[in-house]
């Protein structure tokens, strides 16, 4: 395919998958249970943070975590007592255990009380066409309170060559207004043009088959290469192609 044919093909796949029926089988269904901005943010962040492995397991564990937070994630984060945190001791998703979960709740409380919430941190450090430095700064802020060193591994750092798939996915959910009701578009201080495609095994393999990406590892350098390519196809909304790459990989076994 030439560039025009490739863009037409991918745009068609975006329309196919960037549709409300996508929500039914995707972890994004968890924050869609809420209408309050802060509930959506926290539910989205916690869900994205455990979004690796089997999708059904991710969704089931995210639902369970929301139940443990009394299905009021913002209220729980802001008003929890030490006794409230005890019930989180039953939570585990792969290597994300109860101690990590407790640390995340404490760090989120610190961010909302001290830094005016998640959006303000990312917006403060965002660059014109990249969120990667902002993600690194976010990690620093997230762990500026006393914390367990083991929990740091659950937030990636692009400046240490991570593709930071889960946080880039979370940012897509919060920032991108897709007009179809899949992504939320509730963060108005940031733009889709600043976002990066959540790069994982599926999207990476499809991108390579289509000639969008040459680098073999799914790391920060590969993400930059893919970003550069996708911005040529749509500089205002490059991350929309996540739907095409993911859909082709997961649903069509492209």
mmCIF file of C-alpha atoms in Angstrom:
data_model
loop_
_atom_site.group_PDB
_atom_site.id
_atom_site.type_symbol
_atom_site.label_atom_id
_atom_site.label_comp_id
_atom_site.label_asym_id
_atom_site.label_seq_id
_atom_site.Cartn_x
_atom_site.Cartn_y
_atom_site.Cartn_z
ATOM 1 C CA UNK A 1 0.000 0.000 0.000
ATOM 2 C CA UNK A 2 1.152 3.543 -0.690
ATOM 3 C CA UNK A 3 0.728 6.224 1.976
ATOM 4 C CA UNK A 4 -2.743 7.274 0.776
ATOM 5 C CA UNK A 5 -4.002 3.691 0.638
ATOM 6 C CA UNK A 6 -2.537 2.960 4.065
ATOM 7 C CA UNK A 7 -4.187 6.019 5.598
ATOM 8 C CA UNK A 8 -7.540 5.117 4.011
ATOM 9 C CA UNK A 9 -7.246 1.544 5.303
ATOM 10 C CA UNK A 10 -6.378 2.631 8.834
ATOM 11 C CA UNK A 11 -9.038 5.348 8.909
ATOM 12 C CA UNK A 12 -11.623 2.717 7.956
ATOM 13 C CA UNK A 13 -10.448 0.482 10.793
ATOM 14 C CA UNK A 14 -10.604 3.404 13.235
ATOM 15 C CA UNK A 15 -14.262 3.960 12.320
ATOM 16 C CA UNK A 16 -14.924 0.234 12.711
ATOM 17 C CA UNK A 17 -13.425 -0.097 16.193
ATOM 18 C CA UNK A 18 -13.791 3.408 17.674
ATOM 19 C CA UNK A 19 -17.446 2.584 18.304
ATOM 20 C CA UNK A 20 -19.488 2.131 21.506
ATOM 21 C CA UNK A 21 -19.543 -1.659 21.031
ATOM 22 C CA UNK A 22 -15.769 -1.566 21.688
ATOM 23 C CA UNK A 23 -16.511 -0.727 25.333
ATOM 24 C CA UNK A 24 -18.161 -4.098 26.013
ATOM 25 C CA UNK A 25 -14.929 -6.080 25.722
ATOM 26 C CA UNK A 26 -12.406 -3.476 26.855
ATOM 27 C CA UNK A 27 -11.175 -2.350 30.306
ATOM 28 C CA UNK A 28 -12.440 1.161 29.455
ATOM 29 C CA UNK A 29 -15.850 -0.175 30.546
ATOM 30 C CA UNK A 30 -14.780 0.267 34.185
ATOM 31 C CA UNK A 31 -14.499 4.078 34.234
ATOM 32 C CA UNK A 32 -17.636 4.165 32.062
ATOM 33 C CA UNK A 33 -19.550 3.065 35.166
ATOM 34 C CA UNK A 34 -19.109 6.579 36.571
ATOM 35 C CA UNK A 35 -20.215 10.101 35.687
ATOM 36 C CA UNK A 36 -18.240 12.230 38.155
ATOM 37 C CA UNK A 37 -14.937 13.491 36.679
ATOM 38 C CA UNK A 38 -12.789 12.405 39.614
ATOM 39 C CA UNK A 39 -14.435 8.980 39.788
ATOM 40 C CA UNK A 40 -13.769 8.489 36.069
ATOM 41 C CA UNK A 41 -10.136 9.572 36.487
ATOM 42 C CA UNK A 42 -9.387 7.322 39.438
ATOM 43 C CA UNK A 43 -11.295 4.321 38.091
ATOM 44 C CA UNK A 44 -9.521 4.815 34.766
ATOM 45 C CA UNK A 45 -6.091 5.212 36.309
ATOM 46 C CA UNK A 46 -6.391 2.157 38.557
ATOM 47 C CA UNK A 47 -7.828 0.046 35.741
ATOM 48 C CA UNK A 48 -5.108 1.110 33.314
ATOM 49 C CA UNK A 49 -2.482 0.388 35.979
ATOM 50 C CA UNK A 50 -3.437 -3.298 36.049
ATOM 51 C CA UNK A 51 -4.083 -3.560 32.304
ATOM 52 C CA UNK A 52 -1.668 -6.281 31.345
ATOM 53 C CA UNK A 53 -2.319 -9.952 30.755
ATOM 54 C CA UNK A 54 -5.665 -11.536 29.949
ATOM 55 C CA UNK A 55 -8.313 -8.895 29.181
ATOM 56 C CA UNK A 56 -11.090 -10.797 30.930
ATOM 57 C CA UNK A 57 -8.939 -11.074 34.051
ATOM 58 C CA UNK A 58 -8.117 -7.347 33.881
ATOM 59 C CA UNK A 59 -11.803 -6.429 33.690
ATOM 60 C CA UNK A 60 -12.841 -8.831 36.463
ATOM 61 C CA UNK A 61 -10.094 -7.638 38.810
ATOM 62 C CA UNK A 62 -10.806 -3.979 38.057
ATOM 63 C CA UNK A 63 -14.481 -4.554 38.880
ATOM 64 C CA UNK A 64 -13.445 -6.230 42.115
ATOM 65 C CA UNK A 65 -11.191 -3.319 42.981
ATOM 66 C CA UNK A 66 -14.037 -0.844 42.420
ATOM 67 C CA UNK A 67 -16.177 -2.956 44.774
ATOM 68 C CA UNK A 68 -13.439 -2.736 47.413
ATOM 69 C CA UNK A 69 -13.513 1.043 46.968
ATOM 70 C CA UNK A 70 -17.285 0.981 47.659
ATOM 71 C CA UNK A 71 -17.838 1.890 43.995
ATOM 72 C CA UNK A 72 -17.014 5.469 44.962
ATOM 73 C CA UNK A 73 -13.312 5.642 44.072
ATOM 74 C CA UNK A 74 -12.806 9.385 44.626
ATOM 75 C CA UNK A 75 -14.599 9.424 47.970
ATOM 76 C CA UNK A 76 -12.615 6.383 49.103
ATOM 77 C CA UNK A 77 -9.296 7.913 48.017
ATOM 78 C CA UNK A 78 -9.947 11.231 49.766
ATOM 79 C CA UNK A 79 -11.703 10.038 52.924
ATOM 80 C CA UNK A 80 -10.334 6.556 53.662
ATOM 81 C CA UNK A 81 -9.061 5.638 57.109
ATOM 82 C CA UNK A 82 -6.327 3.128 57.905
ATOM 83 C CA UNK A 83 -9.074 0.659 58.808
ATOM 84 C CA UNK A 84 -10.658 1.134 55.365
ATOM 85 C CA UNK A 85 -7.369 0.165 53.741
ATOM 86 C CA UNK A 86 -7.377 -3.203 55.464
ATOM 87 C CA UNK A 87 -9.974 -4.621 53.104
ATOM 88 C CA UNK A 88 -7.591 -4.025 50.193
ATOM 89 C CA UNK A 89 -5.418 -6.817 51.606
ATOM 90 C CA UNK A 90 -7.447 -9.304 49.574
ATOM 91 C CA UNK A 91 -6.603 -7.650 46.241
ATOM 92 C CA UNK A 92 -4.062 -8.992 43.752
ATOM 93 C CA UNK A 93 -3.616 -8.811 39.986
ATOM 94 C CA UNK A 94 -0.571 -10.685 38.776
ATOM 95 C CA UNK A 95 2.406 -8.871 40.380
ATOM 96 C CA UNK A 96 0.262 -5.935 41.553
ATOM 97 C CA UNK A 97 -0.508 -6.948 45.116
ATOM 98 C CA UNK A 98 -2.350 -5.558 48.128
ATOM 99 C CA UNK A 99 0.630 -3.486 49.277
ATOM 100 C CA UNK A 100 0.899 -1.898 45.846
ATOM 101 C CA UNK A 101 -2.821 -1.205 45.830
ATOM 102 C CA UNK A 102 -2.668 0.469 49.229
ATOM 103 C CA UNK A 103 0.278 2.584 48.103
ATOM 104 C CA UNK A 104 -1.604 3.698 44.986
ATOM 105 C CA UNK A 105 -4.567 4.857 47.098
ATOM 106 C CA UNK A 106 -2.281 6.834 49.415
ATOM 107 C CA UNK A 107 -0.400 8.411 46.507
ATOM 108 C CA UNK A 108 -3.641 9.342 44.760
ATOM 109 C CA UNK A 109 -4.896 11.039 47.925
ATOM 110 C CA UNK A 110 -1.661 13.040 48.084
ATOM 111 C CA UNK A 111 -2.034 14.064 44.427
ATOM 112 C CA UNK A 112 -5.609 15.280 44.842
ATOM 113 C CA UNK A 113 -4.973 17.110 48.108
ATOM 114 C CA UNK A 114 -1.556 18.569 47.250
ATOM 115 C CA UNK A 115 -1.349 18.844 43.459
ATOM 116 C CA UNK A 116 -4.949 19.578 42.458
ATOM 117 C CA UNK A 117 -5.503 16.169 40.895
ATOM 118 C CA UNK A 118 -4.168 13.962 38.125
ATOM 119 C CA UNK A 119 -4.927 16.265 35.210
ATOM 120 C CA UNK A 120 -2.982 19.213 36.611
ATOM 121 C CA UNK A 121 0.231 17.184 36.977
ATOM 122 C CA UNK A 122 0.189 15.896 33.405
ATOM 123 C CA UNK A 123 -0.831 19.292 32.002
ATOM 124 C CA UNK A 124 1.917 21.085 33.938
ATOM 125 C CA UNK A 125 4.708 19.111 32.279
ATOM 126 C CA UNK A 126 3.197 18.374 28.849
ATOM 127 C CA UNK A 127 5.117 19.341 25.726
ATOM 128 C CA UNK A 128 3.619 20.528 22.458
ATOM 129 C CA UNK A 129 3.667 17.092 20.811
ATOM 130 C CA UNK A 130 4.606 14.686 23.586
ATOM 131 C CA UNK A 131 3.496 13.524 27.016
ATOM 132 C CA UNK A 132 6.575 11.428 27.731
ATOM 133 C CA UNK A 133 8.392 13.911 30.001
ATOM 134 C CA UNK A 134 5.069 14.584 31.726
ATOM 135 C CA UNK A 135 4.684 10.850 32.425
ATOM 136 C CA UNK A 136 8.160 10.734 33.943
ATOM 137 C CA UNK A 137 7.399 13.787 36.106
ATOM 138 C CA UNK A 138 4.127 12.202 37.135
ATOM 139 C CA UNK A 139 5.947 9.122 38.394
ATOM 140 C CA UNK A 140 8.252 11.306 40.480
ATOM 141 C CA UNK A 141 5.275 13.147 41.959
ATOM 142 C CA UNK A 142 3.351 9.934 42.586
ATOM 143 C CA UNK A 143 6.170 8.570 44.709
ATOM 144 C CA UNK A 144 7.240 11.762 46.480
ATOM 145 C CA UNK A 145 5.498 10.579 49.650
ATOM 146 C CA UNK A 146 6.842 7.704 51.732
ATOM 147 C CA UNK A 147 6.348 4.556 49.669
ATOM 148 C CA UNK A 148 7.332 0.965 49.117
ATOM 149 C CA UNK A 149 10.203 0.739 46.603
ATOM 150 C CA UNK A 150 8.616 -2.352 45.019
ATOM 151 C CA UNK A 151 5.566 -0.354 43.955
ATOM 152 C CA UNK A 152 7.600 1.937 41.689
ATOM 153 C CA UNK A 153 7.735 -0.774 39.018
ATOM 154 C CA UNK A 154 4.007 -0.379 38.432
ATOM 155 C CA UNK A 155 4.394 3.082 36.897
ATOM 156 C CA UNK A 156 6.629 3.231 33.848
ATOM 157 C CA UNK A 157 9.176 5.922 33.061
ATOM 158 C CA UNK A 158 9.632 6.844 29.366
ATOM 159 C CA UNK A 159 12.945 8.526 30.224
ATOM 160 C CA UNK A 160 14.190 5.060 31.189
ATOM 161 C CA UNK A 161 13.194 3.761 27.743
ATOM 162 C CA UNK A 162 9.765 2.385 28.640
ATOM 163 C CA UNK A 163 6.937 2.635 26.100
ATOM 164 C CA UNK A 164 4.649 3.325 29.114
ATOM 165 C CA UNK A 165 1.753 1.586 27.390
ATOM 166 C CA UNK A 166 -0.650 1.669 30.319
ATOM 167 C CA UNK A 167 -0.284 5.380 31.099
ATOM 168 C CA UNK A 168 -0.455 6.332 27.424
ATOM 169 C CA UNK A 169 -3.701 4.343 27.245
ATOM 170 C CA UNK A 170 -5.041 6.118 30.325
ATOM 171 C CA UNK A 171 -4.175 9.487 28.786
ATOM 172 C CA UNK A 172 -6.026 8.527 25.605
ATOM 173 C CA UNK A 173 -9.086 7.717 27.677
ATOM 174 C CA UNK A 174 -8.997 11.031 29.560
ATOM 175 C CA UNK A 175 -7.904 13.486 26.855
ATOM 176 C CA UNK A 176 -9.265 12.284 23.534
ATOM 177 C CA UNK A 177 -12.786 13.384 22.632
ATOM 178 C CA UNK A 178 -13.744 10.887 19.932
ATOM 179 C CA UNK A 179 -17.379 12.057 19.488
ATOM 180 C CA UNK A 180 -18.526 8.413 19.715
ATOM 181 C CA UNK A 181 -18.554 7.985 23.491
ATOM 182 C CA UNK A 182 -15.626 5.574 23.852
ATOM 183 C CA UNK A 183 -12.831 7.891 25.034
ATOM 184 C CA UNK A 184 -13.986 10.456 27.598
ATOM 185 C CA UNK A 185 -12.337 13.738 26.575
ATOM 186 C CA UNK A 186 -12.781 15.174 30.075
ATOM 187 C CA UNK A 187 -9.290 16.675 30.345
ATOM 188 C CA UNK A 188 -9.632 19.972 28.513
ATOM 189 C CA UNK A 189 -6.158 21.311 29.335
ATOM 190 C CA UNK A 190 -4.544 18.745 27.030
ATOM 191 C CA UNK A 191 -4.994 17.908 23.353
ATOM 192 C CA UNK A 192 -5.117 14.679 21.346
ATOM 193 C CA UNK A 193 -2.204 15.985 19.298
ATOM 194 C CA UNK A 194 0.047 15.537 22.357
ATOM 195 C CA UNK A 195 -0.812 11.877 22.897
ATOM 196 C CA UNK A 196 1.087 8.715 21.987
ATOM 197 C CA UNK A 197 -0.262 5.358 20.857
ATOM 198 C CA UNK A 198 -0.288 2.744 23.649
ATOM 199 C CA UNK A 199 2.376 0.433 22.269
ATOM 200 C CA UNK A 200 2.056 -3.241 23.183
ATOM 201 C CA UNK A 201 2.601 -6.628 21.541
ATOM 202 C CA UNK A 202 -0.558 -6.389 19.419
ATOM 203 C CA UNK A 203 -0.221 -2.811 18.184
ATOM 204 C CA UNK A 204 3.533 -3.215 17.721
ATOM 205 C CA UNK A 205 3.242 -6.347 15.591
ATOM 206 C CA UNK A 206 0.533 -4.844 13.380
ATOM 207 C CA UNK A 207 2.493 -1.596 13.019
ATOM 208 C CA UNK A 208 5.535 -3.547 11.823
ATOM 209 C CA UNK A 209 3.509 -5.563 9.317
ATOM 210 C CA UNK A 210 2.096 -2.328 7.896
ATOM 211 C CA UNK A 211 5.511 -0.653 7.689
ATOM 212 C CA UNK A 212 4.694 1.940 10.357
ATOM 213 C CA UNK A 213 7.452 0.721 12.682
ATOM 214 C CA UNK A 214 10.836 -0.883 12.120
ATOM 215 C CA UNK A 215 12.314 -1.159 15.608
ATOM 216 C CA UNK A 216 11.873 -4.654 17.026
ATOM 217 C CA UNK A 217 11.596 -3.825 20.755
ATOM 218 C CA UNK A 218 8.448 -2.216 22.170
ATOM 219 C CA UNK A 219 10.269 0.546 24.050
ATOM 220 C CA UNK A 220 10.397 4.352 24.176
ATOM 221 C CA UNK A 221 12.477 4.527 20.996
ATOM 222 C CA UNK A 222 9.916 2.413 19.147
ATOM 223 C CA UNK A 223 7.135 4.619 20.490
ATOM 224 C CA UNK A 224 8.878 7.725 19.186
ATOM 225 C CA UNK A 225 9.251 6.083 15.767
ATOM 226 C CA UNK A 226 5.586 5.077 15.696
ATOM 227 C CA UNK A 227 4.536 8.538 16.941
ATOM 228 C CA UNK A 228 6.451 10.183 14.124
ATOM 229 C CA UNK A 229 4.756 7.965 11.536
ATOM 230 C CA UNK A 230 1.236 8.326 12.919
ATOM 231 C CA UNK A 231 1.561 12.113 13.216
ATOM 232 C CA UNK A 232 2.164 12.239 9.471
ATOM 233 C CA UNK A 233 -1.165 10.464 8.952
ATOM 234 C CA UNK A 234 -3.082 12.696 11.383
ATOM 235 C CA UNK A 235 -1.159 15.354 13.336
ATOM 236 C CA UNK A 236 -4.252 16.398 15.300
ATOM 237 C CA UNK A 237 -5.294 12.941 16.484
ATOM 238 C CA UNK A 238 -2.493 10.416 15.923
ATOM 239 C CA UNK A 239 -3.566 8.241 18.837
ATOM 240 C CA UNK A 240 -6.870 7.369 17.130
ATOM 241 C CA UNK A 241 -4.897 4.753 15.209
ATOM 242 C CA UNK A 242 -4.599 2.769 18.426
ATOM 243 C CA UNK A 243 -8.096 1.499 17.639
ATOM 244 C CA UNK A 244 -7.006 0.333 14.181
ATOM 245 C CA UNK A 245 -3.757 -1.326 15.303
ATOM 246 C CA UNK A 246 -5.309 -2.943 18.373
ATOM 247 C CA UNK A 247 -8.432 -4.064 16.517
ATOM 248 C CA UNK A 248 -6.450 -5.578 13.675
ATOM 249 C CA UNK A 249 -4.203 -7.403 16.130
ATOM 250 C CA UNK A 250 -6.676 -8.633 18.740
ATOM 251 C CA UNK A 251 -9.904 -9.112 16.804
ATOM 252 C CA UNK A 252 -8.640 -9.891 13.300
ATOM 253 C CA UNK A 253 -5.343 -11.637 14.169
ATOM 254 C CA UNK A 254 -3.774 -9.513 11.409
#
